[in-house]
mmCIF file of N, CA, C and O in Angstrom:
data_model
loop_
_atom_site.group_PDB
_atom_site.id
_atom_site.type_symbol
_atom_site.label_atom_id
_atom_site.label_comp_id
_atom_site.label_asym_id
_atom_site.label_seq_id
_atom_site.Cartn_x
_atom_site.Cartn_y
_atom_site.Cartn_z
ATOM 1 N N MET A 1 23.147 -9.156 59.562
ATOM 2 C CA MET A 1 23.141 -8.857 60.927
ATOM 3 C C MET A 1 23.021 -7.347 61.102
ATOM 4 O O MET A 1 22.431 -6.908 62.078
ATOM 5 N N LEU A 2 23.652 -6.553 60.256
ATOM 6 C CA LEU A 2 23.558 -5.194 60.429
ATOM 7 C C LEU A 2 22.217 -4.633 60.191
ATOM 8 O O LEU A 2 21.726 -3.771 60.941
ATOM 9 N N ALA A 3 21.472 -5.140 59.206
ATOM 10 C CA ALA A 3 20.119 -4.671 59.013
ATOM 11 C C ALA A 3 19.166 -5.110 60.140
ATOM 12 O O ALA A 3 18.302 -4.389 60.505
ATOM 13 N N ALA A 4 19.474 -6.261 60.814
ATOM 14 C CA ALA A 4 18.693 -6.669 61.901
ATOM 15 C C ALA A 4 18.875 -5.719 63.123
ATOM 16 O O ALA A 4 17.956 -5.527 63.931
ATOM 17 N N GLY A 5 20.014 -5.168 63.283
ATOM 18 C CA GLY A 5 20.235 -4.220 64.297
ATOM 19 C C GLY A 5 19.593 -2.919 64.064
ATOM 20 O O GLY A 5 19.271 -2.054 65.037
ATOM 21 N N ALA A 6 19.331 -2.540 62.813
ATOM 22 C CA ALA A 6 18.738 -1.219 62.485
ATOM 23 C C ALA A 6 17.167 -1.380 62.463
ATOM 24 O O ALA A 6 16.535 -0.290 62.566
ATOM 25 N N LEU A 7 16.713 -2.573 62.488
ATOM 26 C CA LEU A 7 15.151 -2.670 62.391
ATOM 27 C C LEU A 7 14.407 -2.301 63.602
ATOM 28 O O LEU A 7 13.419 -1.574 63.417
ATOM 29 N N PRO A 8 14.757 -2.697 64.823
ATOM 30 C CA PRO A 8 14.054 -2.217 66.025
ATOM 31 C C PRO A 8 13.863 -0.699 66.222
ATOM 32 O O PRO A 8 12.740 -0.280 66.438
ATOM 33 N N PRO A 9 14.981 -0.057 66.066
ATOM 34 C CA PRO A 9 14.794 1.455 66.223
ATOM 35 C C PRO A 9 13.960 2.065 65.064
ATOM 36 O O PRO A 9 13.183 3.004 65.329
ATOM 37 N N LEU A 10 13.972 1.465 63.906
ATOM 38 C CA LEU A 10 13.169 1.910 62.815
ATOM 39 C C LEU A 10 11.668 1.715 63.077
ATOM 40 O O LEU A 10 10.839 2.559 62.908
ATOM 41 N N LEU A 11 11.294 0.547 63.692
ATOM 42 C CA LEU A 11 9.909 0.213 64.042
ATOM 43 C C LEU A 11 9.465 1.137 65.182
ATOM 44 O O LEU A 11 8.277 1.442 65.268
ATOM 45 N N ALA A 12 10.378 1.450 66.110
ATOM 46 C CA ALA A 12 10.003 2.261 67.194
ATOM 47 C C ALA A 12 9.967 3.812 66.946
ATOM 48 O O ALA A 12 9.605 4.553 67.727
ATOM 49 N N GLY A 13 10.401 4.110 65.692
ATOM 50 C CA GLY A 13 10.471 5.516 65.349
ATOM 51 C C GLY A 13 11.581 6.363 65.832
ATOM 52 O O GLY A 13 11.571 7.568 65.880
ATOM 53 N N GLU A 14 12.657 5.724 66.166
ATOM 54 C CA GLU A 14 13.809 6.356 66.732
ATOM 55 C C GLU A 14 14.919 6.370 65.734
ATOM 56 O O GLU A 14 16.100 5.888 65.928
ATOM 57 N N THR A 15 14.705 6.975 64.601
ATOM 58 C CA THR A 15 15.623 7.064 63.497
ATOM 59 C C THR A 15 16.478 8.375 63.425
ATOM 60 O O THR A 15 17.108 8.490 62.503
ATOM 61 N N GLY A 16 16.235 9.195 64.383
ATOM 62 C CA GLY A 16 16.914 10.504 64.377
ATOM 63 C C GLY A 16 18.399 10.546 64.808
ATOM 64 O O GLY A 16 19.045 11.526 64.595
ATOM 65 N N THR A 17 18.868 9.511 65.391
ATOM 66 C CA THR A 17 20.209 9.485 65.869
ATOM 67 C C THR A 17 21.226 9.225 64.733
ATOM 68 O O THR A 17 20.985 8.474 63.834
ATOM 69 N N PRO A 18 22.386 9.915 64.905
ATOM 70 C CA PRO A 18 23.385 9.690 63.817
ATOM 71 C C PRO A 18 23.932 8.310 63.824
ATOM 72 O O PRO A 18 24.319 7.780 62.773
ATOM 73 N N SER A 19 23.968 7.643 64.994
ATOM 74 C CA SER A 19 24.458 6.250 64.948
ATOM 75 C C SER A 19 23.538 5.337 64.168
ATOM 76 O O SER A 19 24.003 4.325 63.558
ATOM 77 N N TRP A 20 22.253 5.483 64.312
ATOM 78 C CA TRP A 20 21.351 4.691 63.521
ATOM 79 C C TRP A 20 21.512 4.947 62.013
ATOM 80 O O TRP A 20 21.528 3.965 61.293
ATOM 81 N N TRP A 21 21.632 6.177 61.585
ATOM 82 C CA TRP A 21 21.863 6.457 60.166
ATOM 83 C C TRP A 21 23.187 5.871 59.727
ATOM 84 O O TRP A 21 23.296 5.347 58.525
ATOM 85 N N LEU A 22 24.220 5.895 60.560
ATOM 86 C CA LEU A 22 25.468 5.259 60.170
ATOM 87 C C LEU A 22 25.377 3.801 59.968
ATOM 88 O O LEU A 22 25.810 3.220 58.975
ATOM 89 N N GLY A 23 24.674 3.134 60.988
ATOM 90 C CA GLY A 23 24.447 1.692 60.889
ATOM 91 C C GLY A 23 23.593 1.260 59.670
ATOM 92 O O GLY A 23 23.852 0.297 58.980
ATOM 93 N N ALA A 24 22.519 2.030 59.368
ATOM 94 C CA ALA A 24 21.700 1.855 58.270
ATOM 95 C C ALA A 24 22.451 1.993 56.939
ATOM 96 O O ALA A 24 22.314 1.220 56.042
ATOM 97 N N GLY A 25 23.330 3.019 56.948
ATOM 98 C CA GLY A 25 24.133 3.304 55.713
ATOM 99 C C GLY A 25 25.106 2.116 55.492
ATOM 100 O O GLY A 25 25.337 1.678 54.304
ATOM 101 N N VAL A 26 25.749 1.717 56.547
ATOM 102 C CA VAL A 26 26.715 0.588 56.463
ATOM 103 C C VAL A 26 25.932 -0.670 55.934
ATOM 104 O O VAL A 26 26.372 -1.478 55.140
ATOM 105 N N ALA A 27 24.809 -0.929 56.507
ATOM 106 C CA ALA A 27 24.069 -2.176 56.109
ATOM 107 C C ALA A 27 23.629 -2.083 54.659
ATOM 108 O O ALA A 27 23.683 -3.032 53.887
ATOM 109 N N ALA A 28 23.137 -0.874 54.250
ATOM 110 C CA ALA A 28 22.745 -0.694 52.827
ATOM 111 C C ALA A 28 23.971 -0.792 51.873
ATOM 112 O O ALA A 28 23.870 -1.499 50.892
ATOM 113 N N GLY A 29 25.103 -0.317 52.290
ATOM 114 C CA GLY A 29 26.291 -0.459 51.520
ATOM 115 C C GLY A 29 26.813 -1.912 51.355
ATOM 116 O O GLY A 29 27.151 -2.324 50.314
ATOM 117 N N THR A 30 26.651 -2.579 52.488
ATOM 118 C CA THR A 30 27.060 -4.057 52.421
ATOM 119 C C THR A 30 26.100 -4.760 51.549
ATOM 120 O O THR A 30 26.532 -5.661 50.715
ATOM 121 N N ALA A 31 24.801 -4.524 51.643
ATOM 122 C CA ALA A 31 23.864 -5.253 50.793
ATOM 123 C C ALA A 31 24.062 -4.948 49.280
ATOM 124 O O ALA A 31 23.995 -5.886 48.390
ATOM 125 N N ALA A 32 24.353 -3.692 49.030
ATOM 126 C CA ALA A 32 24.597 -3.320 47.626
ATOM 127 C C ALA A 32 25.842 -3.995 47.112
ATOM 128 O O ALA A 32 25.907 -4.431 45.997
ATOM 129 N N GLY A 33 26.939 -4.026 47.929
ATOM 130 C CA GLY A 33 28.169 -4.716 47.515
ATOM 131 C C GLY A 33 27.941 -6.129 47.268
ATOM 132 O O GLY A 33 28.470 -6.776 46.309
ATOM 133 N N LEU A 34 27.119 -6.839 48.119
ATOM 134 C CA LEU A 34 26.923 -8.255 47.938
ATOM 135 C C LEU A 34 26.117 -8.495 46.589
ATOM 136 O O LEU A 34 26.258 -9.490 45.903
ATOM 137 N N LEU A 35 25.187 -7.655 46.394
ATOM 138 C CA LEU A 35 24.364 -7.675 45.152
ATOM 139 C C LEU A 35 25.208 -7.595 43.913
ATOM 140 O O LEU A 35 25.065 -8.347 43.028
ATOM 141 N N VAL A 36 26.162 -6.701 43.966
ATOM 142 C CA VAL A 36 27.107 -6.465 42.812
ATOM 143 C C VAL A 36 27.956 -7.741 42.581
ATOM 144 O O VAL A 36 28.117 -8.263 41.434
ATOM 145 N N LEU A 37 28.434 -8.395 43.686
ATOM 146 C CA LEU A 37 29.183 -9.602 43.640
ATOM 147 C C LEU A 37 28.404 -10.746 43.019
ATOM 148 O O LEU A 37 28.896 -11.398 42.213
ATOM 149 N N VAL A 38 27.167 -10.853 43.489
ATOM 150 C CA VAL A 38 26.280 -11.890 42.933
ATOM 151 C C VAL A 38 26.110 -11.793 41.390
ATOM 152 O O VAL A 38 26.147 -12.756 40.616
ATOM 153 N N VAL A 39 25.719 -10.538 41.000
ATOM 154 C CA VAL A 39 25.472 -10.340 39.567
ATOM 155 C C VAL A 39 26.790 -10.517 38.783
ATOM 156 O O VAL A 39 26.802 -11.144 37.636
ATOM 157 N N ARG A 40 27.917 -10.078 39.283
ATOM 158 C CA ARG A 40 29.205 -10.307 38.560
ATOM 159 C C ARG A 40 29.548 -11.705 38.431
ATOM 160 O O ARG A 40 30.025 -12.234 37.400
ATOM 161 N N ALA A 41 29.300 -12.605 39.517
ATOM 162 C CA ALA A 41 29.655 -13.905 39.473
ATOM 163 C C ALA A 41 28.768 -14.657 38.527
ATOM 164 O O ALA A 41 29.292 -15.575 37.862
ATOM 165 N N ARG A 42 27.495 -14.378 38.466
ATOM 166 C CA ARG A 42 26.535 -15.005 37.509
ATOM 167 C C ARG A 42 26.834 -14.711 36.090
ATOM 168 O O ARG A 42 26.661 -15.591 35.216
ATOM 169 N N THR A 43 27.297 -13.564 35.859
ATOM 170 C CA THR A 43 27.612 -13.160 34.412
ATOM 171 C C THR A 43 29.038 -13.681 33.963
ATOM 172 O O THR A 43 29.249 -13.678 32.801
ATOM 173 N N ALA A 44 29.917 -13.850 35.006
ATOM 174 C CA ALA A 44 31.301 -14.215 34.667
ATOM 175 C C ALA A 44 31.399 -15.748 34.318
ATOM 176 O O ALA A 44 32.240 -16.174 33.561
ATOM 177 N N ARG A 45 30.520 -16.600 34.821
ATOM 178 C CA ARG A 45 30.642 -18.051 34.685
ATOM 179 C C ARG A 45 30.704 -18.440 33.148
ATOM 180 O O ARG A 45 31.614 -19.264 32.733
ATOM 181 N N PRO A 46 29.755 -18.010 32.301
ATOM 182 C CA PRO A 46 29.824 -18.453 30.930
ATOM 183 C C PRO A 46 31.187 -17.958 30.213
ATOM 184 O O PRO A 46 31.682 -18.650 29.408
ATOM 185 N N ARG A 47 31.515 -16.761 30.574
ATOM 186 C CA ARG A 47 32.775 -16.235 29.951
ATOM 187 C C ARG A 47 34.033 -17.041 30.414
ATOM 188 O O ARG A 47 34.879 -17.343 29.599
ATOM 189 N N LEU A 48 33.978 -17.350 31.670
ATOM 190 C CA LEU A 48 35.133 -18.191 32.145
ATOM 191 C C LEU A 48 35.149 -19.539 31.585
ATOM 192 O O LEU A 48 36.219 -20.107 31.246
ATOM 193 N N THR A 49 34.003 -20.189 31.445
ATOM 194 C CA THR A 49 33.858 -21.504 30.880
ATOM 195 C C THR A 49 34.358 -21.480 29.419
ATOM 196 O O THR A 49 35.105 -22.307 28.980
ATOM 197 N N THR A 50 33.983 -20.505 28.658
ATOM 198 C CA THR A 50 34.429 -20.363 27.267
ATOM 199 C C THR A 50 35.913 -20.182 27.145
ATOM 200 O O THR A 50 36.570 -20.828 26.303
ATOM 201 N N ALA A 51 36.422 -19.407 27.996
ATOM 202 C CA ALA A 51 37.880 -19.131 27.955
ATOM 203 C C ALA A 51 38.691 -20.334 28.376
ATOM 204 O O ALA A 51 39.734 -20.706 27.738
ATOM 205 N N LEU A 52 38.184 -21.106 29.337
ATOM 206 C CA LEU A 52 38.795 -22.300 29.728
ATOM 207 C C LEU A 52 38.743 -23.305 28.681
ATOM 208 O O LEU A 52 39.727 -24.071 28.371
ATOM 209 N N ARG A 53 37.637 -23.503 27.970
ATOM 210 C CA ARG A 53 37.519 -24.465 26.896
ATOM 211 C C ARG A 53 38.443 -24.110 25.761
ATOM 212 O O ARG A 53 38.914 -24.976 25.039
ATOM 213 N N GLN A 54 38.560 -22.783 25.463
ATOM 214 C CA GLN A 54 39.434 -22.373 24.341
ATOM 215 C C GLN A 54 40.905 -22.613 24.713
ATOM 216 O O GLN A 54 41.678 -23.036 23.810
ATOM 217 N N ALA A 55 41.201 -22.383 26.020
ATOM 218 C CA ALA A 55 42.636 -22.558 26.360
ATOM 219 C C ALA A 55 43.008 -24.011 26.624
ATOM 220 O O ALA A 55 44.172 -24.383 26.267
ATOM 221 N N LEU A 56 42.161 -24.804 27.225
ATOM 222 C CA LEU A 56 42.570 -26.072 27.657
ATOM 223 C C LEU A 56 41.835 -27.233 26.947
ATOM 224 O O LEU A 56 42.074 -28.417 27.193
ATOM 225 N N GLY A 57 40.841 -26.947 26.132
ATOM 226 C CA GLY A 57 40.110 -27.966 25.454
ATOM 227 C C GLY A 57 38.755 -28.257 26.113
ATOM 228 O O GLY A 57 38.554 -27.916 27.244
ATOM 229 N N PRO A 58 37.870 -28.835 25.386
ATOM 230 C CA PRO A 58 36.572 -29.084 25.994
ATOM 231 C C PRO A 58 36.467 -30.018 27.076
ATOM 232 O O PRO A 58 35.571 -30.038 27.987
ATOM 233 N N GLN A 59 37.463 -30.972 27.209
ATOM 234 C CA GLN A 59 37.515 -31.957 28.349
ATOM 235 C C GLN A 59 37.972 -31.305 29.714
ATOM 236 O O GLN A 59 37.860 -31.919 30.734
ATOM 237 N N ALA A 60 38.513 -30.108 29.623
ATOM 238 C CA ALA A 60 39.098 -29.458 30.838
ATOM 239 C C ALA A 60 37.975 -28.844 31.703
ATOM 240 O O ALA A 60 38.184 -28.760 32.954
ATOM 241 N N VAL A 61 36.804 -28.621 31.149
ATOM 242 C CA VAL A 61 35.793 -27.934 31.956
ATOM 243 C C VAL A 61 34.632 -29.036 32.179
ATOM 244 O O VAL A 61 34.039 -29.426 31.196
ATOM 245 N N PRO A 62 34.383 -29.356 33.414
ATOM 246 C CA PRO A 62 33.313 -30.298 33.675
ATOM 247 C C PRO A 62 32.032 -29.728 33.212
ATOM 248 O O PRO A 62 31.762 -28.498 33.373
ATOM 249 N N GLN A 63 31.073 -30.519 32.980
ATOM 250 C CA GLN A 63 29.664 -30.116 32.667
ATOM 251 C C GLN A 63 29.036 -29.608 33.958
ATOM 252 O O GLN A 63 29.207 -30.236 34.951
ATOM 253 N N ARG A 64 28.215 -28.655 33.803
ATOM 254 C CA ARG A 64 27.588 -28.005 34.934
ATOM 255 C C ARG A 64 26.292 -28.770 35.310
ATOM 256 O O ARG A 64 25.408 -29.042 34.445
ATOM 257 N N ARG A 65 26.156 -29.197 36.560
ATOM 258 C CA ARG A 65 24.982 -29.971 36.985
ATOM 259 C C ARG A 65 24.273 -29.101 37.988
ATOM 260 O O ARG A 65 24.852 -28.568 38.898
ATOM 261 N N ARG A 66 22.918 -29.101 37.820
ATOM 262 C CA ARG A 66 22.103 -28.233 38.740
ATOM 263 C C ARG A 66 21.168 -29.170 39.520
ATOM 264 O O ARG A 66 19.978 -29.345 39.210
ATOM 265 N N HIS A 67 21.696 -29.791 40.545
ATOM 266 C CA HIS A 67 20.873 -30.650 41.430
ATOM 267 C C HIS A 67 20.170 -29.809 42.451
ATOM 268 O O HIS A 67 19.017 -29.922 42.652
ATOM 269 N N GLY A 68 20.917 -28.975 43.201
ATOM 270 C CA GLY A 68 20.386 -28.155 44.236
ATOM 271 C C GLY A 68 19.713 -28.956 45.268
ATOM 272 O O GLY A 68 20.199 -29.975 45.717
ATOM 273 N N LEU A 69 18.613 -28.482 45.713
ATOM 274 C CA LEU A 69 17.825 -29.224 46.817
ATOM 275 C C LEU A 69 17.080 -30.408 46.316
ATOM 276 O O LEU A 69 16.637 -31.120 47.040
ATOM 277 N N GLN A 70 16.910 -30.590 45.019
ATOM 278 C CA GLN A 70 16.163 -31.834 44.473
ATOM 279 C C GLN A 70 16.853 -33.095 44.750
ATOM 280 O O GLN A 70 16.258 -34.060 44.745
ATOM 281 N N ARG A 71 18.105 -33.067 45.056
ATOM 282 C CA ARG A 71 18.883 -34.224 45.265
ATOM 283 C C ARG A 71 18.360 -35.036 46.423
ATOM 284 O O ARG A 71 18.295 -36.181 46.407
ATOM 285 N N GLY A 72 18.036 -34.295 47.523
ATOM 286 C CA GLY A 72 17.652 -34.902 48.714
ATOM 287 C C GLY A 72 16.161 -35.195 48.843
ATOM 288 O O GLY A 72 15.616 -35.861 49.765
ATOM 289 N N LEU A 73 15.371 -34.726 47.842
ATOM 290 C CA LEU A 73 13.917 -34.894 47.901
ATOM 291 C C LEU A 73 13.431 -36.257 47.474
ATOM 292 O O LEU A 73 13.978 -36.775 46.476
ATOM 293 N N VAL A 74 12.507 -36.859 48.072
ATOM 294 C CA VAL A 74 11.951 -38.131 47.623
ATOM 295 C C VAL A 74 10.796 -37.843 46.650
ATOM 296 O O VAL A 74 9.870 -37.074 46.918
ATOM 297 N N ARG A 75 10.962 -38.465 45.495
ATOM 298 C CA ARG A 75 9.766 -38.314 44.532
ATOM 299 C C ARG A 75 8.967 -39.495 44.567
ATOM 300 O O ARG A 75 9.337 -40.624 44.615
ATOM 301 N N GLY A 76 7.616 -39.179 44.516
ATOM 302 C CA GLY A 76 6.626 -40.259 44.543
ATOM 303 C C GLY A 76 5.827 -40.411 43.329
ATOM 304 O O GLY A 76 5.929 -39.949 42.312
#
């Protein structure tokens, strides 16, 4: 949402105001923070699975299933 608010002034060439730069900076910081969270979450899953299996046994961690959008698709 923050990036969508910064886009019209950017296209119009009105990027000289401090408020635009502040909004663009906040949007960039938010995007960077979300990217860091995604990367950390994807790299943490195997480590957490291994730790849980060592602590609680192999039956404690369910197998990972990757159905995603394919579950609802009709195959012909």
